[in-house]
Amino acid sequence: METARDIERDRETADRLRKGMAQGVLSFPLTSFNTEGGLDLDGFRTHLAAQLAAGPGAVFVACGTGEFFSLSAEEYHAVVRTAVEVVAGQVPVVAGVGYGWSLGLQFARLAEGAGADAGLLMPHYLISAPQRGYVDHVRAVAGGSPLPLIVYQRGQVKLSTAAVRELATVDGVVGLKDGHGDLDQMQRLRLVAPGDWLFFNGVATAEMQARAYASIGIPAYSSAVHAFAPEIAGAFYTAHRSGDHPRTEQLLREFYLPLVELRDQGTGYAVSLVKAAARLRGAPVGPVRAPLMEPAPEHLGQLEALLHTGLALATDR
């Protein structure tokens, strides 16, 4: 069923996100679970309040880092609703939506009902699909919900210029998050997209490619580090945006590169290592849910040492 769109709302939401992207990193908070694996909304409130205090440009809840794939529809609605309450309009709240178009539409409607400003449409479930099929998938979700959507290309979703030209005609689609890191492709997509589309770098540990993306006109990026060490994420953001190349290089060489090398030691560490680091900082985020697993003990020791290094670098001014 088609839903009437509020084009002015879409435009205002995109403008708020654009302004936020120009002022701070994009925060992807973790979803808190208790030791039995149940949802811990009090822990989530505490974690999100700390994220918000660090001044992100926007918060993206119940996305990949927030273990969207492990949440029931009821849990998802509760997480988004809680985020909207905690944020209280200070910055835009974007909620992850996904799976096939029917479930994607269900989650988009739940997010809109909970008060989210926009949705991040994550890659569809499991299968590869032709470009036209993906455009139809996006069209179905956008057409059935009033929530503005940012499409997320990652994994089996990699858009062609023709697909982006088609997506540009879909009311409610306001931008694109990239998780591939193919700068040639991104330059092409940016050039054929509408001038008011939002683009941002969403590769794992996005700071590693922040300078490269900025060079093709995409300065905004998401930060998993912000979920556990906003001091480090903020120090990098300030150095990068101000053109302080020596400090940017130092943070990349002494913190971000070792973090990436540690992340690559385990499957699923893009989430579980981040959650472990947040616990080391005292955040009440709890464990990951299966099928993810906690980092190996030796990796936790390396992570703790790396945190000390990164925090010392962040305050060394």
mmCIF file of C-alpha atoms in Angstrom:
data_model
loop_
_atom_site.group_PDB
_atom_site.id
_atom_site.type_symbol
_atom_site.label_atom_id
_atom_site.label_comp_id
_atom_site.label_asym_id
_atom_site.label_seq_id
_atom_site.Cartn_x
_atom_site.Cartn_y
_atom_site.Cartn_z
ATOM 1 C CA MET A 1 0.000 0.000 0.000
ATOM 2 C CA GLU A 2 1.396 3.355 -1.032
ATOM 3 C CA THR A 3 1.786 5.957 1.688
ATOM 4 C CA ALA A 4 1.424 9.663 0.971
ATOM 5 C CA ARG A 5 4.764 11.363 1.351
ATOM 6 C CA ASP A 6 5.517 14.636 3.039
ATOM 7 C CA ILE A 7 8.179 15.917 0.646
ATOM 8 C CA GLU A 8 8.848 18.951 2.812
ATOM 9 C CA ARG A 9 9.534 16.664 5.780
ATOM 10 C CA ASP A 10 11.958 14.622 3.696
ATOM 11 C CA ARG A 11 13.773 17.801 2.723
ATOM 12 C CA GLU A 12 13.909 19.120 6.294
ATOM 13 C CA THR A 13 15.203 15.786 7.592
ATOM 14 C CA ALA A 14 17.906 15.687 4.917
ATOM 15 C CA ASP A 15 18.904 19.251 5.783
ATOM 16 C CA ARG A 16 19.175 18.385 9.493
ATOM 17 C CA LEU A 17 21.303 15.349 8.679
ATOM 18 C CA ARG A 18 23.501 17.387 6.331
ATOM 19 C CA LYS A 19 24.062 19.988 9.039
ATOM 20 C CA GLY A 20 24.876 17.279 11.582
ATOM 21 C CA MET A 21 27.301 15.548 9.219
ATOM 22 C CA ALA A 22 29.186 18.828 8.859
ATOM 23 C CA GLN A 23 29.510 19.255 12.626
ATOM 24 C CA GLY A 24 30.470 15.859 14.024
ATOM 25 C CA VAL A 25 30.945 12.151 13.462
ATOM 26 C CA LEU A 26 27.946 9.873 13.003
ATOM 27 C CA SER A 27 27.395 7.776 16.123
ATOM 28 C CA PHE A 28 26.241 4.160 15.920
ATOM 29 C CA PRO A 29 25.349 3.235 19.517
ATOM 30 C CA LEU A 30 25.452 -0.316 20.778
ATOM 31 C CA THR A 31 22.319 -2.104 21.948
ATOM 32 C CA SER A 32 22.607 -3.139 25.598
ATOM 33 C CA PHE A 33 21.813 -6.691 26.680
ATOM 34 C CA ASN A 34 21.938 -8.199 30.157
ATOM 35 C CA THR A 35 23.962 -11.272 31.099
ATOM 36 C CA GLU A 36 21.006 -13.525 30.226
ATOM 37 C CA GLY A 37 20.802 -11.981 26.764
ATOM 38 C CA GLY A 38 17.681 -9.900 27.384
ATOM 39 C CA LEU A 39 17.284 -6.307 26.279
ATOM 40 C CA ASP A 40 18.592 -3.800 28.847
ATOM 41 C CA LEU A 41 16.920 -0.467 28.113
ATOM 42 C CA ASP A 42 18.341 1.217 31.209
ATOM 43 C CA GLY A 43 21.847 0.301 30.095
ATOM 44 C CA PHE A 44 21.047 1.540 26.599
ATOM 45 C CA ARG A 45 19.816 4.869 27.973
ATOM 46 C CA THR A 46 23.049 5.348 29.909
ATOM 47 C CA HIS A 47 25.221 4.407 26.938
ATOM 48 C CA LEU A 48 23.286 6.608 24.531
ATOM 49 C CA ALA A 49 23.365 9.598 26.898
ATOM 50 C CA ALA A 50 27.168 9.318 27.021
ATOM 51 C CA GLN A 51 27.311 9.129 23.228
ATOM 52 C CA LEU A 52 25.103 12.176 22.933
ATOM 53 C CA ALA A 53 27.210 14.168 25.389
ATOM 54 C CA ALA A 54 30.186 13.768 23.046
ATOM 55 C CA GLY A 55 28.428 15.806 20.346
ATOM 56 C CA PRO A 56 27.805 13.503 17.364
ATOM 57 C CA GLY A 57 26.219 14.820 14.191
ATOM 58 C CA ALA A 58 23.452 12.191 14.359
ATOM 59 C CA VAL A 59 22.768 8.855 16.033
ATOM 60 C CA PHE A 60 22.027 5.688 14.074
ATOM 61 C CA VAL A 61 20.363 3.157 16.367
ATOM 62 C CA ALA A 62 19.572 -0.528 15.857
ATOM 63 C CA CYS A 63 21.893 -0.721 12.856
ATOM 64 C CA GLY A 64 24.759 -3.170 12.291
ATOM 65 C CA THR A 65 26.759 -2.099 15.351
ATOM 66 C CA GLY A 66 23.489 -2.084 17.295
ATOM 67 C CA GLU A 67 22.849 -5.747 16.365
ATOM 68 C CA PHE A 68 19.673 -5.068 14.379
ATOM 69 C CA PHE A 69 19.817 -8.629 13.090
ATOM 70 C CA SER A 70 19.376 -9.971 16.645
ATOM 71 C CA LEU A 71 16.359 -7.866 17.661
ATOM 72 C CA SER A 72 12.716 -8.883 17.618
ATOM 73 C CA ALA A 73 10.233 -6.371 16.247
ATOM 74 C CA GLU A 74 9.130 -5.544 19.798
ATOM 75 C CA GLU A 75 12.708 -5.036 20.999
ATOM 76 C CA TYR A 76 13.494 -2.948 17.958
ATOM 77 C CA HIS A 77 10.555 -0.627 18.572
ATOM 78 C CA ALA A 78 11.569 -0.257 22.220
ATOM 79 C CA VAL A 79 15.179 0.601 21.282
ATOM 80 C CA VAL A 80 14.139 3.222 18.726
ATOM 81 C CA ARG A 81 11.513 4.726 21.029
ATOM 82 C CA THR A 82 14.043 4.926 23.869
ATOM 83 C CA ALA A 83 16.599 6.579 21.601
ATOM 84 C CA VAL A 84 14.081 9.201 20.519
ATOM 85 C CA GLU A 85 13.265 9.919 24.172
ATOM 86 C CA VAL A 86 16.926 10.237 25.210
ATOM 87 C CA VAL A 87 17.981 12.325 22.213
ATOM 88 C CA ALA A 88 14.933 14.588 22.600
ATOM 89 C CA GLY A 89 15.457 16.310 19.261
ATOM 90 C CA GLN A 90 19.069 17.369 19.862
ATOM 91 C CA VAL A 91 20.282 15.551 16.740
ATOM 92 C CA PRO A 92 18.556 13.372 14.117
ATOM 93 C CA VAL A 93 17.777 9.769 15.064
ATOM 94 C CA VAL A 94 18.146 7.275 12.212
ATOM 95 C CA ALA A 95 16.991 3.674 12.700
ATOM 96 C CA GLY A 96 18.200 0.617 10.823
ATOM 97 C CA VAL A 97 15.633 -1.177 8.647
ATOM 98 C CA GLY A 98 16.182 -4.211 6.489
ATOM 99 C CA TYR A 99 15.659 -7.821 5.356
ATOM 100 C CA GLY A 100 13.282 -8.263 2.413
ATOM 101 C CA TRP A 101 10.965 -5.468 1.371
ATOM 102 C CA SER A 102 8.008 -6.719 3.417
ATOM 103 C CA LEU A 103 9.948 -6.880 6.687
ATOM 104 C CA GLY A 104 11.907 -3.779 5.704
ATOM 105 C CA LEU A 105 8.621 -1.942 5.363
ATOM 106 C CA GLN A 106 7.417 -3.308 8.716
ATOM 107 C CA PHE A 107 10.557 -2.063 10.461
ATOM 108 C CA ALA A 108 10.351 1.301 8.704
ATOM 109 C CA ARG A 109 6.797 1.737 9.962
ATOM 110 C CA LEU A 110 7.831 0.714 13.486
ATOM 111 C CA ALA A 111 10.691 3.237 13.403
ATOM 112 C CA GLU A 112 8.424 6.000 12.130
ATOM 113 C CA GLY A 113 5.869 5.195 14.811
ATOM 114 C CA ALA A 114 8.578 5.335 17.478
ATOM 115 C CA GLY A 115 9.544 8.836 16.331
ATOM 116 C CA ALA A 116 12.704 8.219 14.284
ATOM 117 C CA ASP A 117 13.670 10.927 11.811
ATOM 118 C CA ALA A 118 14.897 8.599 9.059
ATOM 119 C CA GLY A 119 15.785 5.007 8.260
ATOM 120 C CA LEU A 120 19.011 3.360 7.115
ATOM 121 C CA LEU A 121 17.962 0.671 4.629
ATOM 122 C CA MET A 122 20.519 -2.067 5.120
ATOM 123 C CA PRO A 123 21.351 -4.741 2.522
ATOM 124 C CA HIS A 124 18.543 -7.181 1.823
ATOM 125 C CA TYR A 125 18.757 -10.666 3.258
ATOM 126 C CA LEU A 126 21.125 -13.326 1.905
ATOM 127 C CA ILE A 127 20.681 -13.339 -1.870
ATOM 128 C CA SER A 128 22.298 -11.399 -4.667
ATOM 129 C CA ALA A 129 19.855 -9.564 -6.917
ATOM 130 C CA PRO A 130 19.867 -7.586 -10.166
ATOM 131 C CA GLN A 131 20.115 -3.821 -9.951
ATOM 132 C CA ARG A 132 16.545 -3.361 -11.145
ATOM 133 C CA GLY A 133 15.296 -5.721 -8.463
ATOM 134 C CA TYR A 134 17.100 -3.742 -5.792
ATOM 135 C CA VAL A 135 15.566 -0.496 -7.059
ATOM 136 C CA ASP A 136 12.118 -2.118 -6.841
ATOM 137 C CA HIS A 137 12.960 -3.270 -3.299
ATOM 138 C CA VAL A 138 13.823 0.287 -2.250
ATOM 139 C CA ARG A 139 10.779 1.650 -4.026
ATOM 140 C CA ALA A 140 8.502 -0.755 -2.114
ATOM 141 C CA VAL A 141 9.904 0.235 1.284
ATOM 142 C CA ALA A 142 9.968 3.970 0.527
ATOM 143 C CA GLY A 143 6.492 3.880 -1.008
ATOM 144 C CA GLY A 144 4.911 2.176 1.991
ATOM 145 C CA SER A 145 6.367 4.301 4.776
ATOM 146 C CA PRO A 146 6.636 8.062 5.319
ATOM 147 C CA LEU A 147 10.134 7.592 6.773
ATOM 148 C CA PRO A 148 12.941 9.166 4.681
ATOM 149 C CA LEU A 149 15.497 6.509 3.725
ATOM 150 C CA ILE A 150 19.264 6.367 3.312
ATOM 151 C CA VAL A 151 20.236 3.292 1.297
ATOM 152 C CA TYR A 152 23.264 1.315 2.489
ATOM 153 C CA GLN A 153 25.422 -0.461 -0.064
ATOM 154 C CA ARG A 154 27.512 -3.216 1.460
ATOM 155 C CA GLY A 155 28.028 -6.930 0.905
ATOM 156 C CA GLN A 156 25.868 -8.111 -1.977
ATOM 157 C CA VAL A 157 24.501 -4.622 -2.657
ATOM 158 C CA LYS A 158 26.729 -2.522 -4.917
ATOM 159 C CA LEU A 159 24.934 0.069 -6.976
ATOM 160 C CA SER A 160 25.502 1.016 -10.593
ATOM 161 C CA THR A 161 25.201 4.564 -11.877
ATOM 162 C CA ALA A 162 22.010 3.495 -13.673
ATOM 163 C CA ALA A 163 20.516 2.240 -10.398
ATOM 164 C CA VAL A 164 21.373 5.496 -8.615
ATOM 165 C CA ARG A 165 19.736 7.476 -11.414
ATOM 166 C CA GLU A 166 16.584 5.404 -10.849
ATOM 167 C CA LEU A 167 16.774 5.691 -7.070
ATOM 168 C CA ALA A 168 16.987 9.463 -7.487
ATOM 169 C CA THR A 169 13.415 9.339 -8.833
ATOM 170 C CA VAL A 170 12.099 7.497 -5.758
ATOM 171 C CA ASP A 171 10.419 9.918 -3.366
ATOM 172 C CA GLY A 172 11.755 9.511 0.146
ATOM 173 C CA VAL A 173 15.271 8.317 -0.729
ATOM 174 C CA VAL A 174 17.605 11.012 0.570
ATOM 175 C CA GLY A 175 21.093 9.533 0.437
ATOM 176 C CA LEU A 176 23.569 6.678 0.423
ATOM 177 C CA LYS A 177 25.933 5.113 2.945
ATOM 178 C CA ASP A 178 28.874 3.242 1.418
ATOM 179 C CA GLY A 179 30.419 0.174 2.983
ATOM 180 C CA HIS A 180 32.567 -0.984 0.058
ATOM 181 C CA GLY A 181 35.332 1.605 -0.081
ATOM 182 C CA ASP A 182 35.545 1.596 -3.885
ATOM 183 C CA LEU A 183 36.393 5.256 -4.448
ATOM 184 C CA ASP A 184 36.152 5.091 -8.230
ATOM 185 C CA GLN A 185 32.612 3.748 -7.946
ATOM 186 C CA MET A 186 31.708 6.319 -5.289
ATOM 187 C CA GLN A 187 32.955 9.181 -7.425
ATOM 188 C CA ARG A 188 30.740 7.976 -10.271
ATOM 189 C CA LEU A 189 27.702 7.599 -8.015
ATOM 190 C CA ARG A 190 28.183 11.017 -6.461
ATOM 191 C CA LEU A 191 28.407 12.625 -9.907
ATOM 192 C CA VAL A 192 25.129 11.125 -11.171
ATOM 193 C CA ALA A 193 23.170 11.524 -7.924
ATOM 194 C CA PRO A 194 21.066 14.590 -7.150
ATOM 195 C CA GLY A 195 23.086 17.455 -5.744
ATOM 196 C CA ASP A 196 21.152 17.388 -2.490
ATOM 197 C CA TRP A 197 21.692 13.668 -1.791
ATOM 198 C CA LEU A 198 23.540 12.752 1.401
ATOM 199 C CA PHE A 199 26.652 10.601 1.049
ATOM 200 C CA PHE A 200 28.816 9.201 3.806
ATOM 201 C CA ASN A 201 31.654 6.795 4.328
ATOM 202 C CA GLY A 202 30.489 3.752 6.268
ATOM 203 C CA VAL A 203 33.314 1.263 5.818
ATOM 204 C CA ALA A 204 34.492 -0.617 8.891
ATOM 205 C CA THR A 205 36.713 1.703 10.962
ATOM 206 C CA ALA A 206 35.857 4.516 8.574
ATOM 207 C CA GLU A 207 38.557 6.859 9.864
ATOM 208 C CA MET A 208 41.108 4.789 7.939
ATOM 209 C CA GLN A 209 39.620 6.043 4.661
ATOM 210 C CA ALA A 210 38.258 9.407 5.809
ATOM 211 C CA ARG A 211 40.878 11.423 3.936
ATOM 212 C CA ALA A 212 40.364 9.469 0.724
ATOM 213 C CA TYR A 213 36.596 9.944 0.806
ATOM 214 C CA ALA A 214 36.968 13.651 1.577
ATOM 215 C CA SER A 215 39.140 14.001 -1.516
ATOM 216 C CA ILE A 216 36.175 13.019 -3.734
ATOM 217 C CA GLY A 217 33.713 15.273 -1.943
ATOM 218 C CA ILE A 218 32.409 12.904 0.751
ATOM 219 C CA PRO A 219 33.715 14.228 4.084
ATOM 220 C CA ALA A 220 31.090 12.656 6.396
ATOM 221 C CA TYR A 221 31.723 9.280 8.006
ATOM 222 C CA SER A 222 30.419 6.919 10.661
ATOM 223 C CA SER A 223 32.592 6.012 13.623
ATOM 224 C CA ALA A 224 32.493 2.718 15.494
ATOM 225 C CA VAL A 225 35.258 4.080 17.742
ATOM 226 C CA HIS A 226 32.819 6.743 18.922
ATOM 227 C CA ALA A 227 30.770 3.920 20.500
ATOM 228 C CA PHE A 228 33.524 3.181 23.019
ATOM 229 C CA ALA A 229 35.994 6.088 22.939
ATOM 230 C CA PRO A 230 34.377 9.335 21.787
ATOM 231 C CA GLU A 231 37.495 11.138 23.025
ATOM 232 C CA ILE A 232 39.608 9.351 20.410
ATOM 233 C CA ALA A 233 36.981 9.721 17.687
ATOM 234 C CA GLY A 234 36.688 13.412 18.505
ATOM 235 C CA ALA A 235 40.443 13.953 18.465
ATOM 236 C CA PHE A 236 40.679 12.352 15.036
ATOM 237 C CA TYR A 237 37.704 14.308 13.699
ATOM 238 C CA THR A 238 39.193 17.607 14.865
ATOM 239 C CA ALA A 239 42.632 16.838 13.446
ATOM 240 C CA HIS A 240 41.249 15.585 10.143
ATOM 241 C CA ARG A 241 38.804 18.436 9.617
ATOM 242 C CA SER A 242 41.311 21.127 10.605
ATOM 243 C CA GLY A 243 43.996 19.786 8.257
ATOM 244 C CA ASP A 244 46.369 18.832 11.075
ATOM 245 C CA HIS A 245 48.113 16.137 9.031
ATOM 246 C CA PRO A 246 50.826 15.185 11.558
ATOM 247 C CA ARG A 247 48.257 14.539 14.293
ATOM 248 C CA THR A 248 45.952 12.712 11.887
ATOM 249 C CA GLU A 249 48.863 10.503 10.832
ATOM 250 C CA GLN A 250 49.833 9.826 14.434
ATOM 251 C CA LEU A 251 46.325 8.740 15.405
ATOM 252 C CA LEU A 252 46.044 6.525 12.333
ATOM 253 C CA ARG A 253 49.449 4.944 12.797
ATOM 254 C CA GLU A 254 49.405 4.416 16.574
ATOM 255 C CA PHE A 255 45.734 3.685 17.233
ATOM 256 C CA TYR A 256 43.529 3.091 14.187
ATOM 257 C CA LEU A 257 45.849 0.812 12.215
ATOM 258 C CA PRO A 258 46.531 -1.478 15.221
ATOM 259 C CA LEU A 259 42.784 -1.508 15.918
ATOM 260 C CA VAL A 260 42.042 -2.617 12.352
ATOM 261 C CA GLU A 261 44.702 -5.318 12.560
ATOM 262 C CA LEU A 262 43.184 -6.545 15.834
ATOM 263 C CA ARG A 263 39.664 -6.387 14.375
ATOM 264 C CA ASP A 264 40.790 -8.617 11.526
ATOM 265 C CA GLN A 265 41.837 -11.346 13.972
ATOM 266 C CA GLY A 266 38.291 -12.524 14.589
ATOM 267 C CA THR A 267 35.056 -13.040 12.679
ATOM 268 C CA GLY A 268 32.410 -10.570 13.820
ATOM 269 C CA TYR A 269 34.928 -8.403 15.650
ATOM 270 C CA ALA A 270 33.571 -5.300 13.887
ATOM 271 C CA VAL A 271 30.792 -5.531 16.490
ATOM 272 C CA SER A 272 32.007 -7.766 19.318
ATOM 273 C CA LEU A 273 35.367 -5.985 19.694
ATOM 274 C CA VAL A 274 33.588 -2.631 19.822
ATOM 275 C CA LYS A 275 31.218 -3.904 22.500
ATOM 276 C CA ALA A 276 34.107 -5.358 24.506
ATOM 277 C CA ALA A 277 35.924 -2.022 24.322
ATOM 278 C CA ALA A 278 32.811 -0.214 25.555
ATOM 279 C CA ARG A 279 32.613 -2.580 28.540
ATOM 280 C CA LEU A 280 36.273 -1.925 29.304
ATOM 281 C CA ARG A 281 35.341 1.759 29.494
ATOM 282 C CA GLY A 282 32.531 0.960 31.950
ATOM 283 C CA ALA A 283 29.602 1.279 29.538
ATOM 284 C CA PRO A 284 26.624 -0.938 30.534
ATOM 285 C CA VAL A 285 26.228 -2.555 27.117
ATOM 286 C CA GLY A 286 26.528 -6.216 28.102
ATOM 287 C CA PRO A 287 27.518 -9.088 25.809
ATOM 288 C CA VAL A 288 26.825 -9.669 22.135
ATOM 289 C CA ARG A 289 24.090 -12.042 21.102
ATOM 290 C CA ALA A 290 24.757 -15.249 19.196
ATOM 291 C CA PRO A 291 25.813 -15.928 16.504
ATOM 292 C CA LEU A 292 28.418 -13.306 17.441
ATOM 293 C CA MET A 293 30.961 -14.338 20.095
ATOM 294 C CA GLU A 294 33.053 -12.435 22.579
ATOM 295 C CA PRO A 295 36.689 -11.734 21.645
ATOM 296 C CA ALA A 296 39.338 -14.227 22.704
ATOM 297 C CA PRO A 297 41.067 -13.452 26.047
ATOM 298 C CA GLU A 298 44.389 -12.626 24.392
ATOM 299 C CA HIS A 299 42.638 -10.173 22.101
ATOM 300 C CA LEU A 300 40.934 -8.496 25.050
ATOM 301 C CA GLY A 301 44.347 -7.884 26.573
ATOM 302 C CA GLN A 302 45.585 -6.305 23.348
ATOM 303 C CA LEU A 303 42.415 -4.224 23.148
ATOM 304 C CA GLU A 304 42.872 -2.864 26.657
ATOM 305 C CA ALA A 305 46.466 -1.852 25.931
ATOM 306 C CA LEU A 306 45.404 -0.203 22.686
ATOM 307 C CA LEU A 307 42.697 1.740 24.490
ATOM 308 C CA HIS A 308 45.285 3.164 26.891
ATOM 309 C CA THR A 309 47.400 4.232 23.922
ATOM 310 C CA GLY A 310 44.498 5.830 22.085
ATOM 311 C CA LEU A 311 43.209 7.717 25.128
ATOM 312 C CA ALA A 312 46.695 9.015 25.886
ATOM 313 C CA LEU A 313 47.000 10.241 22.305
ATOM 314 C CA ALA A 314 43.586 11.897 22.469
ATOM 315 C CA THR A 315 44.514 13.927 25.554
ATOM 316 C CA ASP A 316 48.097 14.694 24.531
ATOM 317 C CA ARG A 317 47.585 18.346 23.711
#
